[in-house]
Amino acid sequence: MKITVRQITKQLIEMVQEMRLMGLKKTLLYVRRSFIQKFNRYPKMITVEASSWCNLNCVFCATRDLKISKHRQKELLSFAEFKKLIDETQHFCSRINFSLFGEPLANPELSRMITYASKKGIFTVVFTNATLITRDIMHQLLESGLNRMIISFESFEKNLYESTKCGAKQKQTEQIVRDFVQTRNKHHLKKPQIMLRVVLTQKNVHAIDTFIKKAKMMHVDAVSFKPLTVWPQGSDAFKEKLIRNFVVEHQVSRHTRNKNKKFMLRSSKSHCPSLYNPTLLSDGSICLCWYDMLGETMIGNINNTFFLSLWQKSQKFRQSHMASGKAYSICKECPGIGAERFETIYFNAFSLSF
């Protein structure tokens, strides 16, 4: 895979941002873990699904597709399951992303999980819609050691935001974010870094510059623009609906138009993004692919065996099949390849922009 100067610059910016949030001691621990991870081909990052349930019903979310949603039960990951994962991976895992199918804050033990991982020196990130944040939850997160909070926030336009994030109120969510930033700054804390993330669609692509200006006025630390994910395991009807109503032709997008003006996935020479990034689902299952909604890539359950035992058994398969992009049916339409198209603008440092 050819690495461009732009990609290297983006990686350096991200590395500097993470070092600022970790401090010297934890950065040195991060470096040590990186050596162990690379030498043994262990995971660098693990995605943790704290909850498979979400309080909102976003119009482009895979949960709207019955083909996907009927395969997942509403469950919360237990602290015991999370602790077992951390205890078994702490010597090489550098980062935990709380994300995936549901809203992490729906799990009342989330702050406890973050605290446990943070005390081990692991970089923690929560992906959230922020609507469940109360004063109590706010203070729990501020005290947990959370490094970064990425808030899904598609627009400052009331009608567009509320028609996209069904069940949420734009002004209310905006005020929650403002209060969080003000409370963090009032206590002179540098963590968590607060980032607004926008899924770029036909509906909001016209307002990128305005969004950046308004976000900066809120004193958040960064904004990030990501392409819409058309989930490969979804029904044909749902995928066609997303492409017709939401996919946009833009440098951030994973899609481009062919000579017949139809959208198609961009070709990419990127390697599999899940080779070293497994996922822990809310029922304790371990999957090899973050984008797997149906458990097609499941290799076992954390409750029944050691993580490394599962990981090492899958080593040959990952190297011979996943690396070639031919391991599973979802690989043919991989939404992860092209993730390098994300654009993040940090307001506290030099960063790339459109």
Short mmCIF file of C-alpha atoms in Angstrom, two decimals:
data_model
loop_
_atom_site.label_atom_id
_atom_site.label_comp_id
_atom_site.label_asym_id
_atom_site.label_seq_id
_atom_site.Cartn_x
_atom_site.Cartn_y
_atom_site.Cartn_z
CA MET A 1 0.00 0.00 0.00
CA LYS A 2 1.38 3.39 -0.99
CA ILE A 3 1.59 5.82 1.94
CA THR A 4 1.18 9.49 1.02
CA VAL A 5 2.69 12.51 2.74
CA ARG A 6 -0.82 13.60 3.67
CA GLN A 7 -1.54 10.30 5.41
CA ILE A 8 1.73 10.47 7.33
CA THR A 9 0.95 14.04 8.40
CA LYS A 10 -2.51 13.03 9.60
CA GLN A 11 -1.03 10.17 11.60
CA LEU A 12 1.55 12.46 13.20
CA ILE A 13 -1.13 14.99 14.17
CA GLU A 14 -3.22 12.25 15.75
CA MET A 15 -0.19 10.87 17.59
CA VAL A 16 0.65 14.30 19.02
CA GLN A 17 -2.96 14.77 20.13
CA GLU A 18 -2.97 11.42 21.94
CA MET A 19 0.38 12.12 23.61
CA ARG A 20 -0.97 15.42 24.95
CA LEU A 21 -3.92 13.61 26.48
CA MET A 22 -1.88 10.75 27.96
CA GLY A 23 1.05 12.60 29.51
CA LEU A 24 4.66 11.40 29.59
CA LYS A 25 4.28 8.36 31.86
CA LYS A 26 1.37 6.83 29.96
CA THR A 27 2.97 7.71 26.61
CA LEU A 28 6.04 5.68 27.57
CA LEU A 29 3.73 2.81 28.55
CA TYR A 30 1.98 3.23 25.19
CA VAL A 31 5.33 2.91 23.38
CA ARG A 32 6.23 -0.20 25.39
CA ARG A 33 2.91 -1.82 24.53
CA SER A 34 3.41 -0.96 20.86
CA PHE A 35 6.66 -2.93 20.78
CA ILE A 36 4.99 -5.94 22.40
CA GLN A 37 2.03 -5.66 20.05
CA LYS A 38 4.09 -5.44 16.88
CA PHE A 39 6.54 -8.18 17.87
CA ASN A 40 3.78 -10.66 18.77
CA ARG A 41 1.15 -9.42 16.30
CA TYR A 42 -1.28 -8.73 19.12
CA PRO A 43 -4.18 -6.27 18.85
CA LYS A 44 -3.31 -2.61 19.29
CA MET A 45 -6.91 -1.50 19.78
CA ILE A 46 -10.10 -3.27 20.86
CA THR A 47 -13.60 -2.00 20.18
CA VAL A 48 -15.95 -2.61 23.10
CA GLU A 49 -19.72 -2.65 22.70
CA ALA A 50 -20.88 -1.57 26.16
CA SER A 51 -24.49 -1.64 25.00
CA SER A 52 -26.31 -3.11 22.01
CA TRP A 53 -29.23 -0.76 22.66
CA CYS A 54 -29.56 2.87 21.58
CA ASN A 55 -32.06 5.48 22.72
CA LEU A 56 -32.21 7.13 19.28
CA ASN A 57 -33.27 5.91 15.85
CA CYS A 58 -31.00 7.66 13.34
CA VAL A 59 -32.23 7.51 9.75
CA PHE A 60 -29.09 5.95 8.30
CA CYS A 61 -28.26 3.61 11.19
CA ALA A 62 -27.98 -0.11 10.47
CA THR A 63 -30.41 -0.79 13.33
CA ARG A 64 -33.19 0.43 11.02
CA ASP A 65 -32.58 -2.53 8.78
CA LEU A 66 -34.59 -5.50 10.06
CA LYS A 67 -32.15 -7.93 8.46
CA ILE A 68 -29.52 -6.68 10.92
CA SER A 69 -31.56 -5.64 13.96
CA LYS A 70 -33.39 -8.97 14.30
CA HIS A 71 -30.05 -10.72 14.84
CA ARG A 72 -29.12 -8.60 17.85
CA GLN A 73 -30.71 -8.70 21.30
CA LYS A 74 -30.67 -5.72 23.64
CA GLU A 75 -27.85 -6.45 26.07
CA LEU A 76 -25.41 -4.63 28.33
CA LEU A 77 -21.82 -5.74 28.75
CA SER A 78 -21.09 -6.57 32.39
CA PHE A 79 -18.18 -5.02 34.26
CA ALA A 80 -16.89 -8.53 35.01
CA GLU A 81 -16.66 -9.31 31.29
CA PHE A 82 -14.90 -6.02 30.59
CA LYS A 83 -12.49 -6.49 33.49
CA LYS A 84 -11.58 -9.96 32.23
CA LEU A 85 -10.79 -8.51 28.80
CA ILE A 86 -8.57 -5.76 30.24
CA ASP A 87 -6.78 -8.10 32.64
CA GLU A 88 -5.93 -10.41 29.75
CA THR A 89 -4.84 -7.71 27.26
CA GLN A 90 -3.37 -4.89 29.36
CA HIS A 91 0.25 -5.70 28.49
CA PHE A 92 -0.29 -5.01 24.78
CA CYS A 93 -3.63 -3.23 24.18
CA SER A 94 -3.09 0.53 23.91
CA ARG A 95 -6.61 1.74 23.19
CA ILE A 96 -10.24 0.90 23.94
CA ASN A 97 -13.02 2.36 21.79
CA PHE A 98 -16.48 2.19 23.35
CA SER A 99 -18.63 2.07 20.26
CA LEU A 100 -20.55 -0.13 17.78
CA PHE A 101 -24.25 -1.07 17.71
CA GLY A 102 -25.68 0.81 20.70
CA GLU A 103 -25.21 3.90 22.86
CA PRO A 104 -22.37 3.30 25.37
CA LEU A 105 -23.93 5.64 27.95
CA ALA A 106 -26.95 3.32 28.15
CA ASN A 107 -24.70 1.07 30.25
CA PRO A 108 -24.68 2.35 33.88
CA GLU A 109 -21.27 0.73 34.42
CA LEU A 110 -19.56 2.61 31.59
CA SER A 111 -17.72 5.09 33.82
CA ARG A 112 -16.49 2.23 35.98
CA MET A 113 -15.15 0.47 32.89
CA ILE A 114 -13.39 3.62 31.69
CA THR A 115 -11.83 4.16 35.11
CA TYR A 116 -10.53 0.59 35.22
CA ALA A 117 -8.94 0.84 31.77
CA SER A 118 -7.55 4.32 32.43
CA LYS A 119 -5.81 3.17 35.61
CA LYS A 120 -4.03 0.59 33.46
CA GLY A 121 -2.78 3.41 31.24
CA ILE A 122 -5.03 2.51 28.30
CA PHE A 123 -6.23 5.30 26.01
CA THR A 124 -10.04 5.37 26.17
CA VAL A 125 -12.53 6.80 23.68
CA VAL A 126 -16.33 6.95 23.93
CA PHE A 127 -18.50 7.40 20.83
CA THR A 128 -21.84 8.84 21.94
CA ASN A 129 -24.87 10.84 20.85
CA ALA A 130 -24.55 12.69 24.22
CA THR A 131 -28.31 12.82 24.82
CA LEU A 132 -28.15 10.64 27.95
CA ILE A 133 -25.59 12.84 29.70
CA THR A 134 -26.90 14.17 33.01
CA ARG A 135 -24.98 16.18 35.62
CA ASP A 136 -24.12 12.99 37.48
CA ILE A 137 -22.93 11.20 34.35
CA MET A 138 -20.96 14.28 33.33
CA HIS A 139 -19.01 14.30 36.59
CA GLN A 140 -18.50 10.53 36.43
CA LEU A 141 -16.95 10.86 32.98
CA LEU A 142 -14.78 13.80 34.04
CA GLU A 143 -13.46 11.79 36.97
CA SER A 144 -13.03 8.52 35.05
CA GLY A 145 -9.85 9.43 33.18
CA LEU A 146 -11.61 9.30 29.79
CA ASN A 147 -9.26 10.59 27.10
CA ARG A 148 -11.63 11.44 24.28
CA MET A 149 -15.36 11.78 23.75
CA ILE A 150 -16.58 11.74 20.15
CA ILE A 151 -20.09 13.13 19.88
CA SER A 152 -22.25 12.33 16.88
CA PHE A 153 -23.72 15.68 15.87
CA GLU A 154 -24.82 15.94 12.25
CA SER A 155 -25.98 19.55 12.07
CA PHE A 156 -26.59 22.82 13.89
CA GLU A 157 -29.77 23.18 11.82
CA LYS A 158 -32.65 22.14 14.09
CA ASN A 159 -34.85 20.49 11.47
CA LEU A 160 -32.01 18.60 9.85
CA TYR A 161 -30.54 17.41 13.16
CA GLU A 162 -33.89 16.20 14.51
CA SER A 163 -34.95 14.53 11.26
CA THR A 164 -31.61 12.69 11.21
CA LYS A 165 -31.25 11.79 14.89
CA CYS A 166 -34.83 10.75 15.51
CA GLY A 167 -35.70 11.09 19.18
CA ALA A 168 -33.21 13.87 19.98
CA LYS A 169 -33.67 17.63 20.36
CA GLN A 170 -30.99 19.78 18.73
CA LYS A 171 -30.96 22.64 21.23
CA GLN A 172 -30.97 20.26 24.17
CA THR A 173 -28.02 18.24 22.84
CA GLU A 174 -26.10 21.39 21.97
CA GLN A 175 -26.60 22.68 25.51
CA ILE A 176 -25.38 19.38 26.97
CA VAL A 177 -22.18 19.70 24.94
CA ARG A 178 -21.72 23.34 25.98
CA ASP A 179 -22.24 22.45 29.65
CA PHE A 180 -19.75 19.59 29.40
CA VAL A 181 -17.07 21.82 27.88
CA GLN A 182 -17.68 24.58 30.44
CA THR A 183 -17.61 22.17 33.38
CA ARG A 184 -14.40 20.53 32.19
CA ASN A 185 -12.72 23.90 31.66
CA LYS A 186 -13.99 25.22 34.99
CA HIS A 187 -12.15 22.40 36.74
CA HIS A 188 -9.02 23.07 34.62
CA LEU A 189 -9.07 19.59 33.10
CA LYS A 190 -7.58 18.80 29.71
CA LYS A 191 -9.52 15.53 29.43
CA PRO A 192 -11.65 14.32 27.89
CA GLN A 193 -10.92 15.90 24.55
CA ILE A 194 -14.32 16.70 23.05
CA MET A 195 -14.87 16.15 19.34
CA LEU A 196 -18.00 16.64 17.26
CA ARG A 197 -18.30 14.03 14.52
CA VAL A 198 -20.40 14.52 11.41
CA VAL A 199 -21.55 11.79 9.06
CA LEU A 200 -21.36 13.61 5.75
CA THR A 201 -24.48 13.23 3.59
CA GLN A 202 -26.42 14.96 0.84
CA LYS A 203 -28.32 16.78 3.58
CA ASN A 204 -25.43 18.52 5.36
CA VAL A 205 -22.53 18.69 2.91
CA HIS A 206 -23.48 22.27 2.03
CA ALA A 207 -22.86 23.47 5.60
CA ILE A 208 -19.33 22.23 6.32
CA ASP A 209 -17.76 25.69 6.75
CA THR A 210 -20.65 26.94 8.89
CA PHE A 211 -20.46 23.82 11.05
CA ILE A 212 -16.75 24.30 11.69
CA LYS A 213 -17.26 27.94 12.71
CA LYS A 214 -20.12 27.15 15.09
CA ALA A 215 -18.26 24.21 16.62
CA LYS A 216 -15.26 26.43 17.27
CA MET A 217 -17.53 28.96 18.99
CA MET A 218 -18.70 26.17 21.32
CA HIS A 219 -15.05 25.67 22.36
CA VAL A 220 -15.01 21.97 21.55
CA ASP A 221 -11.54 20.67 20.76
CA ALA A 222 -12.12 19.27 17.29
CA VAL A 223 -14.56 18.37 14.55
CA SER A 224 -14.40 15.26 12.42
CA PHE A 225 -16.12 14.44 9.15
CA LYS A 226 -16.66 10.81 8.23
CA PRO A 227 -18.27 9.09 5.25
CA LEU A 228 -21.64 7.41 5.51
CA THR A 229 -21.36 3.68 6.12
CA VAL A 230 -23.48 1.52 3.85
CA TRP A 231 -23.39 -1.69 5.87
CA PRO A 232 -22.52 -4.66 3.60
CA GLN A 233 -24.64 -7.08 5.66
CA GLY A 234 -27.77 -5.00 5.21
CA SER A 235 -30.69 -5.76 2.92
CA ASP A 236 -30.45 -4.61 -0.69
CA ALA A 237 -33.46 -2.33 -0.19
CA PHE A 238 -31.89 -0.55 2.79
CA LYS A 239 -28.54 -0.16 1.04
CA GLU A 240 -30.23 1.28 -2.04
CA LYS A 241 -32.16 3.71 0.17
CA LEU A 242 -28.96 4.96 1.79
CA ILE A 243 -27.21 5.42 -1.53
CA ARG A 244 -30.20 7.18 -3.07
CA ASN A 245 -31.01 9.53 -0.17
CA PHE A 246 -27.77 10.08 1.72
CA VAL A 247 -24.52 9.13 -0.03
CA VAL A 248 -22.76 12.19 -1.42
CA GLU A 249 -19.88 12.59 -3.84
CA HIS A 250 -17.15 14.26 -1.79
CA GLN A 251 -13.48 13.69 -1.02
CA VAL A 252 -14.49 12.27 2.37
CA SER A 253 -16.99 9.83 0.84
CA ARG A 254 -16.23 6.16 0.31
CA HIS A 255 -18.33 6.32 -2.84
CA THR A 256 -17.82 7.89 -6.23
CA ARG A 257 -19.87 7.94 -9.42
CA ASN A 258 -19.04 5.67 -12.34
CA LYS A 259 -19.42 6.60 -16.01
CA ASN A 260 -23.16 5.84 -15.74
CA LYS A 261 -23.46 8.31 -12.85
CA LYS A 262 -24.21 5.52 -10.37
CA PHE A 263 -22.53 5.43 -6.98
CA MET A 264 -19.93 2.74 -6.40
CA LEU A 265 -17.32 2.10 -3.71
CA ARG A 266 -13.99 3.74 -4.41
CA SER A 267 -11.22 1.34 -5.22
CA SER A 268 -8.61 1.18 -2.49
CA LYS A 269 -5.29 -0.55 -1.91
CA SER A 270 -5.59 -0.14 1.84
CA HIS A 271 -5.08 -3.22 4.00
CA CYS A 272 -7.80 -4.76 6.16
CA PRO A 273 -8.50 -2.32 9.04
CA SER A 274 -9.55 -5.16 11.35
CA LEU A 275 -6.40 -7.29 11.21
CA TYR A 276 -5.35 -6.08 14.66
CA ASN A 277 -8.58 -4.48 15.86
CA PRO A 278 -10.99 -7.10 17.25
CA THR A 279 -14.35 -6.35 18.86
CA LEU A 280 -15.96 -7.39 22.14
CA LEU A 281 -19.75 -7.51 21.77
CA SER A 282 -22.15 -6.83 24.63
CA ASP A 283 -22.82 -10.56 25.09
CA GLY A 284 -19.11 -11.31 25.52
CA SER A 285 -18.55 -12.53 21.96
CA ILE A 286 -15.23 -11.73 20.28
CA CYS A 287 -15.45 -10.81 16.59
CA LEU A 288 -12.55 -10.19 14.24
CA CYS A 289 -14.28 -7.41 12.32
CA TRP A 290 -15.64 -4.15 13.74
CA TYR A 291 -18.13 -3.91 10.87
CA ASP A 292 -19.62 -7.35 11.47
CA MET A 293 -23.21 -6.90 12.68
CA LEU A 294 -24.29 -10.52 12.29
CA GLY A 295 -21.52 -12.36 14.11
CA GLU A 296 -20.08 -13.80 10.91
CA THR A 297 -16.52 -13.19 12.16
CA MET A 298 -17.09 -14.43 15.74
CA ILE A 299 -14.25 -16.60 17.06
CA GLY A 300 -15.49 -17.27 20.61
CA ASN A 301 -16.68 -15.72 23.86
CA ILE A 302 -14.62 -13.99 26.55
CA ASN A 303 -16.67 -15.79 29.21
CA ASN A 304 -15.54 -19.23 28.08
CA THR A 305 -11.85 -18.89 27.32
CA PHE A 306 -8.80 -16.61 27.39
CA PHE A 307 -8.65 -13.82 24.85
CA LEU A 308 -5.15 -14.69 23.62
CA SER A 309 -6.16 -18.29 23.08
CA LEU A 310 -8.86 -17.15 20.66
CA TRP A 311 -6.56 -14.61 19.05
CA GLN A 312 -3.69 -17.00 18.43
CA LYS A 313 -5.99 -19.64 16.96
CA SER A 314 -7.13 -17.09 14.38
CA GLN A 315 -3.61 -15.91 13.51
CA LYS A 316 -3.10 -17.97 10.38
CA PHE A 317 -6.61 -17.24 9.11
CA ARG A 318 -6.21 -13.49 9.62
CA GLN A 319 -2.87 -13.34 7.86
CA SER A 320 -3.81 -15.53 4.90
CA HIS A 321 -7.42 -14.50 4.31
CA MET A 322 -8.29 -11.23 6.03
CA ALA A 323 -5.12 -9.56 4.78
CA SER A 324 -6.13 -10.39 1.22
CA GLY A 325 -9.65 -9.03 1.70
CA LYS A 326 -11.27 -12.37 0.92
CA ALA A 327 -12.04 -13.80 4.34
CA TYR A 328 -15.78 -13.16 4.59
CA SER A 329 -18.67 -12.11 2.38
CA ILE A 330 -18.66 -8.64 3.97
CA CYS A 331 -15.09 -8.09 2.74
CA LYS A 332 -16.39 -7.55 -0.80
CA GLU A 333 -18.06 -4.30 0.27
CA CYS A 334 -15.75 -3.44 3.16
CA PRO A 335 -16.69 -0.03 4.63
CA GLY A 336 -13.49 0.03 6.66
CA ILE A 337 -11.21 0.28 3.66
CA GLY A 338 -11.37 3.97 2.99
CA ALA A 339 -11.56 4.97 6.64
CA GLU A 340 -8.43 7.00 5.98
CA ARG A 341 -10.77 9.44 4.24
CA PHE A 342 -11.91 10.76 7.62
CA GLU A 343 -11.03 14.44 8.05
CA THR A 344 -10.40 15.83 11.53
CA ILE A 345 -9.74 19.45 12.40
CA TYR A 346 -8.18 20.15 15.79
CA PHE A 347 -8.72 23.69 17.02
CA ASN A 348 -5.80 23.59 19.45
CA ALA A 349 -3.08 22.73 16.93
CA PHE A 350 -2.11 22.67 13.29
CA SER A 351 -4.30 20.26 11.38
CA LEU A 352 -5.27 19.41 7.85
CA SER A 353 -8.45 20.87 6.44
CA PHE A 354 -10.53 20.54 3.28
#
